[in-house]
CSV table of C-alpha atoms and ligand atoms in Angstrom, one decimal:
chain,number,residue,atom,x,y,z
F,1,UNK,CA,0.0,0.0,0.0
F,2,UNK,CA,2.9,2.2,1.1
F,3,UNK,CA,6.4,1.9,0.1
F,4,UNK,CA,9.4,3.5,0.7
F,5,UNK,CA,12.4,2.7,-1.8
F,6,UNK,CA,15.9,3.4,-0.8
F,7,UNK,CA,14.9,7.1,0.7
F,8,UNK,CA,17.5,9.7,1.5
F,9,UNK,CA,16.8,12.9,3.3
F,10,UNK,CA,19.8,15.4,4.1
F,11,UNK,CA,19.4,18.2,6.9
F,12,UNK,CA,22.1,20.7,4.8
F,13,UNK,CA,25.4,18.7,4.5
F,14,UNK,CA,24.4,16.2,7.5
F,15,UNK,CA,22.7,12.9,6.2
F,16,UNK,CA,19.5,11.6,8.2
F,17,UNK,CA,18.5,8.9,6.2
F,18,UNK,CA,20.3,6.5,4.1
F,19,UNK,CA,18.4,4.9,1.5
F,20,UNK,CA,15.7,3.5,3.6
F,21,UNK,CA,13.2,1.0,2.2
F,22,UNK,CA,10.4,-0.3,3.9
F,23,UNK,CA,6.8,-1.5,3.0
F,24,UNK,CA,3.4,-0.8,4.7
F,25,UNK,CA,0.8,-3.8,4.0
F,26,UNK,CA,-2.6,-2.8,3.8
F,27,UNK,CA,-4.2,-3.6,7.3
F,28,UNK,CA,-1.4,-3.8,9.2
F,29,UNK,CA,0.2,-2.1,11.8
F,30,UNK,CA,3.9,-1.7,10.8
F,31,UNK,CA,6.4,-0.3,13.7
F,32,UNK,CA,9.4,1.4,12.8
F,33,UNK,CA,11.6,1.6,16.3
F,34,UNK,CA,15.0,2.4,17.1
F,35,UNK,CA,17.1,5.0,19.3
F,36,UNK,CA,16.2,8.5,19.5
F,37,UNK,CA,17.6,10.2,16.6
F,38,UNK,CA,17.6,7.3,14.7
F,39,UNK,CA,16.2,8.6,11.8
F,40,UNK,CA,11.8,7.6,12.5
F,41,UNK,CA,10.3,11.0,12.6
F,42,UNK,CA,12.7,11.9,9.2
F,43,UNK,CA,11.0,9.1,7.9
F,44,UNK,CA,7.8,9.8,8.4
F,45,UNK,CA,8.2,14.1,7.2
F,46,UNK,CA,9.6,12.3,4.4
F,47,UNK,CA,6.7,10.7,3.6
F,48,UNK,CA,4.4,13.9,4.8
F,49,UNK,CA,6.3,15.8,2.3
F,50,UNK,CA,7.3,18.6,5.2
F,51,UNK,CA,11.2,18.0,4.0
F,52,UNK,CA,12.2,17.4,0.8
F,53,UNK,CA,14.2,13.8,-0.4
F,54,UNK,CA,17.8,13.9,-1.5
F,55,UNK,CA,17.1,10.4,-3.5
F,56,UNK,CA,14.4,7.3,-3.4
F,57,UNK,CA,11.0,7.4,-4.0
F,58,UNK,CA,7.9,7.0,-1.9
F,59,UNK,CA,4.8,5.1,-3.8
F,60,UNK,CA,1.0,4.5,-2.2
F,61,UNK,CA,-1.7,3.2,-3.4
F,62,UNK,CA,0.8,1.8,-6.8
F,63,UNK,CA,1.7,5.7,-7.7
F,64,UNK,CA,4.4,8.1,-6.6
F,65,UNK,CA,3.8,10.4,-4.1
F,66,UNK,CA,7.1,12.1,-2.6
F,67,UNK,CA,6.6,14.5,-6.0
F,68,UNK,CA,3.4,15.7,-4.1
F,69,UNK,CA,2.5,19.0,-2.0
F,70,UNK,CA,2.0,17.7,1.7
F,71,UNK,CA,-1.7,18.7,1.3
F,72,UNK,CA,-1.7,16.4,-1.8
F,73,UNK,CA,-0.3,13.5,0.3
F,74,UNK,CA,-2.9,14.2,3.2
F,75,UNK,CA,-5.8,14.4,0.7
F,76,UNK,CA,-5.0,11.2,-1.1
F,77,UNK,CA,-5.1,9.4,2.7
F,78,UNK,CA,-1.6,9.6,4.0
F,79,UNK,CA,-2.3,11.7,7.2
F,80,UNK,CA,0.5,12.4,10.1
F,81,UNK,CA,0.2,12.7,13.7
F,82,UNK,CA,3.1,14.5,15.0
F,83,UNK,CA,5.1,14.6,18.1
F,84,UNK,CA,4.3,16.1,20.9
F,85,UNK,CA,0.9,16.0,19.5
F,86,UNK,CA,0.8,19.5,18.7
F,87,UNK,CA,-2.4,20.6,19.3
F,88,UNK,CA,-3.7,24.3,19.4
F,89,UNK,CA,-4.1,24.9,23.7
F,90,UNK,CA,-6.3,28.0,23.6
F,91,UNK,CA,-8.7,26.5,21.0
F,92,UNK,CA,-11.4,23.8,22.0
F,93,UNK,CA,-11.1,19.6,21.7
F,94,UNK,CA,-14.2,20.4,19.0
F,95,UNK,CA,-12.0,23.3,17.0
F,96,UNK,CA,-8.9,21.1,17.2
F,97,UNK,CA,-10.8,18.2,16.0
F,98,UNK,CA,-11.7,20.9,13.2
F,99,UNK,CA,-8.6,21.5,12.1
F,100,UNK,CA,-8.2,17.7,10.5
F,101,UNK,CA,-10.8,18.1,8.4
F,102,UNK,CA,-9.8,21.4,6.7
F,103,UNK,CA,-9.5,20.2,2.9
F,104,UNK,CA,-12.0,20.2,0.5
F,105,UNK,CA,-13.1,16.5,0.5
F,106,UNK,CA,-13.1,15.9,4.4
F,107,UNK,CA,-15.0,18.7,5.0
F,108,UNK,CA,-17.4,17.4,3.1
F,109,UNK,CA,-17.9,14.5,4.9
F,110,UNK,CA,-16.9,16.8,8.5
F,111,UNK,CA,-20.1,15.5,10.6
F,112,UNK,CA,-20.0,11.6,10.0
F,113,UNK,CA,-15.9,12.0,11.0
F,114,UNK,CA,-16.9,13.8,13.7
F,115,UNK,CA,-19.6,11.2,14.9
F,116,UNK,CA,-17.2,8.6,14.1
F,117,UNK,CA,-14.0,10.4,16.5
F,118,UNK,CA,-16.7,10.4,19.3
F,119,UNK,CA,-17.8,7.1,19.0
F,120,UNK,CA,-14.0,5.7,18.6
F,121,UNK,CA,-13.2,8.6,21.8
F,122,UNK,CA,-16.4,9.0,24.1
F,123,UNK,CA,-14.5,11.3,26.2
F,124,UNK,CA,-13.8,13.8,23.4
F,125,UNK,CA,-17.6,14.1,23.1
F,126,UNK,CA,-17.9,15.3,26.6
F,127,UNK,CA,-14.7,17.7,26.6
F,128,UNK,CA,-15.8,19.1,23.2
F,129,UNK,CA,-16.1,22.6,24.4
F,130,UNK,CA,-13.1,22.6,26.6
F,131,UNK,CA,-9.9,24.1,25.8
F,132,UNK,CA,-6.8,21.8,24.6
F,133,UNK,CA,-4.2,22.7,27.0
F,134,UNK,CA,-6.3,22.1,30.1
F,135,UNK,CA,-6.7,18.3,29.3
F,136,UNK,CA,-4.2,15.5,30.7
F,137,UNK,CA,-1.4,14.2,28.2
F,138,UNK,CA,-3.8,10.6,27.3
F,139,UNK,CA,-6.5,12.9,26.6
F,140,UNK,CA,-4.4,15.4,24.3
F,141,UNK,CA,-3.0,12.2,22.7
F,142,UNK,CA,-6.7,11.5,21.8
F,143,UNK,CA,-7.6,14.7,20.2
F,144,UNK,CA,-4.1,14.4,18.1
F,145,UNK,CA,-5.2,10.9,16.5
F,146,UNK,CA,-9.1,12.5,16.3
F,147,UNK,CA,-7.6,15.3,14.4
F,148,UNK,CA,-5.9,12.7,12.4
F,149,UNK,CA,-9.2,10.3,11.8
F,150,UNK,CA,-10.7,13.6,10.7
F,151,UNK,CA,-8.8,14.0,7.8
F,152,UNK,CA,-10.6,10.3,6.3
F,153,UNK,CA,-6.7,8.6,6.7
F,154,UNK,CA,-6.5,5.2,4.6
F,155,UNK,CA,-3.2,5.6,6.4
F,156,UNK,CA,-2.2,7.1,9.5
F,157,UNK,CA,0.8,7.5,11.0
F,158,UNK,CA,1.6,8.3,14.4
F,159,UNK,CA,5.1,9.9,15.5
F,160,UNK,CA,6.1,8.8,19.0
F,161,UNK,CA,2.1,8.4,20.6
F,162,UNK,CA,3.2,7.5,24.0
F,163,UNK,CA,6.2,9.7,24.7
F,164,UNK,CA,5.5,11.1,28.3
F,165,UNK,CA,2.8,9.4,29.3
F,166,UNK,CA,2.2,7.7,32.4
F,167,UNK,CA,2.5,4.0,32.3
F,168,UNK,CA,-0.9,3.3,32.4
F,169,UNK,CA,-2.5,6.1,29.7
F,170,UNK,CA,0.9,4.5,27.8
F,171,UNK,CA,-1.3,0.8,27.8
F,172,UNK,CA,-4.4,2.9,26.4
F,173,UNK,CA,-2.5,4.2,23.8
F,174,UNK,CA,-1.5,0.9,22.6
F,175,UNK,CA,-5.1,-0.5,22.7
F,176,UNK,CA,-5.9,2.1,20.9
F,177,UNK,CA,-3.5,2.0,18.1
F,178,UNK,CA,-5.1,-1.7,17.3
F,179,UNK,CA,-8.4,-0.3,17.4
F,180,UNK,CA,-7.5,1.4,14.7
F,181,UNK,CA,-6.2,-1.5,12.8
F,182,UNK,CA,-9.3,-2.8,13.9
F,183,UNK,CA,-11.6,-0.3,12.5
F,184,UNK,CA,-9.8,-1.0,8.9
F,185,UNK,CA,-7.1,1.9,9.3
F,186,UNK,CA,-3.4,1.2,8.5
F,187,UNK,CA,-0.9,2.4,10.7
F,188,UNK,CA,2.5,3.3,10.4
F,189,UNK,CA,3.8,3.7,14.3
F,190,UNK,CA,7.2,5.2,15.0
F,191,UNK,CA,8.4,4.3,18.9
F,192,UNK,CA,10.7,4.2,20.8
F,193,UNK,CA,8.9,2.0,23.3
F,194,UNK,CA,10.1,-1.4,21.5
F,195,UNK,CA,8.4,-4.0,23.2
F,196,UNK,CA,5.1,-2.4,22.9
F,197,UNK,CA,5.0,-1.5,19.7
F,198,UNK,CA,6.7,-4.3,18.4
F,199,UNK,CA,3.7,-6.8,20.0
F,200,UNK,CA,0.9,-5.0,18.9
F,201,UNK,CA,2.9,-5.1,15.6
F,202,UNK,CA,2.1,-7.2,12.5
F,203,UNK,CA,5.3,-6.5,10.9
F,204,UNK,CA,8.7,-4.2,12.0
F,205,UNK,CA,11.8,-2.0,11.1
F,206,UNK,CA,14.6,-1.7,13.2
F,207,UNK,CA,16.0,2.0,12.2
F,208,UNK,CA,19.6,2.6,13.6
F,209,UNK,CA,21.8,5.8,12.2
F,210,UNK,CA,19.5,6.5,9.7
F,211,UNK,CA,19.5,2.7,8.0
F,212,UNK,CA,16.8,-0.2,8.2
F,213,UNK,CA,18.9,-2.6,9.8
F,214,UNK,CA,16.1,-5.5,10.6
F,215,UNK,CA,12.9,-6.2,9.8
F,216,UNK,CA,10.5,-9.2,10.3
F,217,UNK,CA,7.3,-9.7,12.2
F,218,UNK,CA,6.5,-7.7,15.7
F,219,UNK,CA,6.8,-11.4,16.9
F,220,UNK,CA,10.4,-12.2,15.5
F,221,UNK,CA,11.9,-9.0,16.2
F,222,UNK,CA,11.1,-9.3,19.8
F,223,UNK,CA,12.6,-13.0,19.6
F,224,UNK,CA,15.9,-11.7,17.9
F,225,UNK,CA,19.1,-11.6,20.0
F,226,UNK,CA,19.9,-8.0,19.0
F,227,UNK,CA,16.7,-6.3,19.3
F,228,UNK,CA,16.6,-7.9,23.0
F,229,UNK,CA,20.1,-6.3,24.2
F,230,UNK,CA,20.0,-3.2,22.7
F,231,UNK,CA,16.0,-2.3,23.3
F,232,UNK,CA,14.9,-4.7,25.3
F,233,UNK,CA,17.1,-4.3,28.5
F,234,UNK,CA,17.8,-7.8,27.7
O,1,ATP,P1,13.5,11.1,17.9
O,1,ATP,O1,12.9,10.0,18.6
O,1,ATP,O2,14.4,12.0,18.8
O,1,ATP,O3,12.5,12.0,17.1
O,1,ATP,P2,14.2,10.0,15.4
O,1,ATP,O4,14.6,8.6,15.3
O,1,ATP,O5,12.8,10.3,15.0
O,1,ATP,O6,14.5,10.4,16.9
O,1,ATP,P3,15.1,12.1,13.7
O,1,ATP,O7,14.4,13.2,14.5
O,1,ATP,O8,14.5,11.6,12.5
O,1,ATP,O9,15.3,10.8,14.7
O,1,ATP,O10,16.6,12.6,13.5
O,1,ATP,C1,17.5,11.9,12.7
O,1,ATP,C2,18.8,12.7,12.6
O,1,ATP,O11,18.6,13.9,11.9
O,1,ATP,C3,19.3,13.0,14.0
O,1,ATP,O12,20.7,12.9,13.9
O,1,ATP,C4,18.9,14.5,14.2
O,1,ATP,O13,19.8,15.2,15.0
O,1,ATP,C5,19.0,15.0,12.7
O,1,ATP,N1,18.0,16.1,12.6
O,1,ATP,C6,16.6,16.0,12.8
O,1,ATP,N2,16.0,17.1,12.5
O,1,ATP,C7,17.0,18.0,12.1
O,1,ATP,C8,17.0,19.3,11.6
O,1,ATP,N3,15.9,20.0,11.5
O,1,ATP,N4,18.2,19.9,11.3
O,1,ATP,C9,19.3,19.2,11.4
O,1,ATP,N5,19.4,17.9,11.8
O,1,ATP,C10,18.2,17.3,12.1
């Protein structure tokens, strides 16, 4: 459905990525972990189209898309959560929710998303009118993948989802990530919490210094020797 081939990104004369190639199956949830700075989030702006490639190419759906604007990528289904969720504080759970559904053909379809992001997040129904930046961390999480599901994603792909949460809203966030899988959504996960992204995982990439060093099934890479002693505390 998605595939990277042998993509290079350069930050000015420092190389992020080098040539990485990597396949997202329809259906699946694909995990790409590895050490912070590894190279994940370059992956995915790569794919967004927020920095530009120095080689490779980047196909979906069986047609190229890294010669696409990043609103071209989002309105053919490839749609991003960030880091750090990024969510506007001073604006409401209902006007961030908005904000995903801001191009022409998912605005069209704004109210059955919306009914759909409540049903998939009950709580976001009942905050609607509160503001952003007074909800906990899980709950900002929440409105950063509703923002997401309001964009009509065939694809979505999350950038680091449980990064400061507390153990517990960390769990949540994983059950939620295969209810999306669940609801027929592809996701591409990038995490640097290995074990748990890698068992929820139907297939993984191992990213170390900008490379894909191993890939194989969530289930095999949490078996390999290598994965276990360098991210599993093995
Ligand atoms: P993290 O979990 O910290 O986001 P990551 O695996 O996503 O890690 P990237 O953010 O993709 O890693 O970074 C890959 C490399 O590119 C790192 O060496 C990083 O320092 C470098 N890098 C990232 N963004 C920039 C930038 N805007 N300018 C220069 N170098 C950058």
């Amino acid at each position: 459905m998605l595939e990277l081939r042998d993509v290079a990104v350069d930050y000015g004369d420092v190389r992020a990525l080098w040539g990485a190639s990597l396949t997202v199956e329809k259906g699946a949830i694909v995990a790409l972990v590895g050490a912070n700075g590894a190279g994940k989030s370059t992956t995915l702006k790569a794919i967004s189209r927020i920095i530009p490639l120095s080689g490779g190419s980047i196909h979906f759906e069986g047609e190229p898309i890294h010669t696409l604007a990043s609103h071209q990528v989002v309105a053919r289904g490839v749609v991003q959560v960030p880091e750090g969720r990024r969510l506007f504080p001073k604006m409401t759970v209902l006007e961030n929710l908005m904000v995903g559904s801001h191009l022409p053909a998912a605005r069209q379809k704004r109210a059955e998303a919306l009914e759909r992001v409540y049903a998939f997040f009950p709580k976001l129904k009942e905050r609607a009118h509160q503001l952003a930046g007074t909800l906990s961390g899980g709950e900002q999480q929440m409105v950063a993948i509703g923002r997401g599901l309001m964009a009509q994603p065939k694809v979505l792909m999350l950038d680091e989802p449980s990064l400061g949460l507390a153990p517990i809203v960390v769990k949540e966030v994983f059950a939620i990530v295969r209810r999306l899988r669940d609801e027929g959504i592809t996701v591409l996960l990038v995490e640097q919490n290995t074990a748990q992204s890698l068992a929820i995982a139907d297939r993984g990439y191992v990213m170390e210094n900008g490379r894909i060093t191993l890939s194989g099934t969530g289930q095999q890479l949490l078996e390999n020797e290598h994965v276990k002693k360098a991210y599993l505390g093995a």
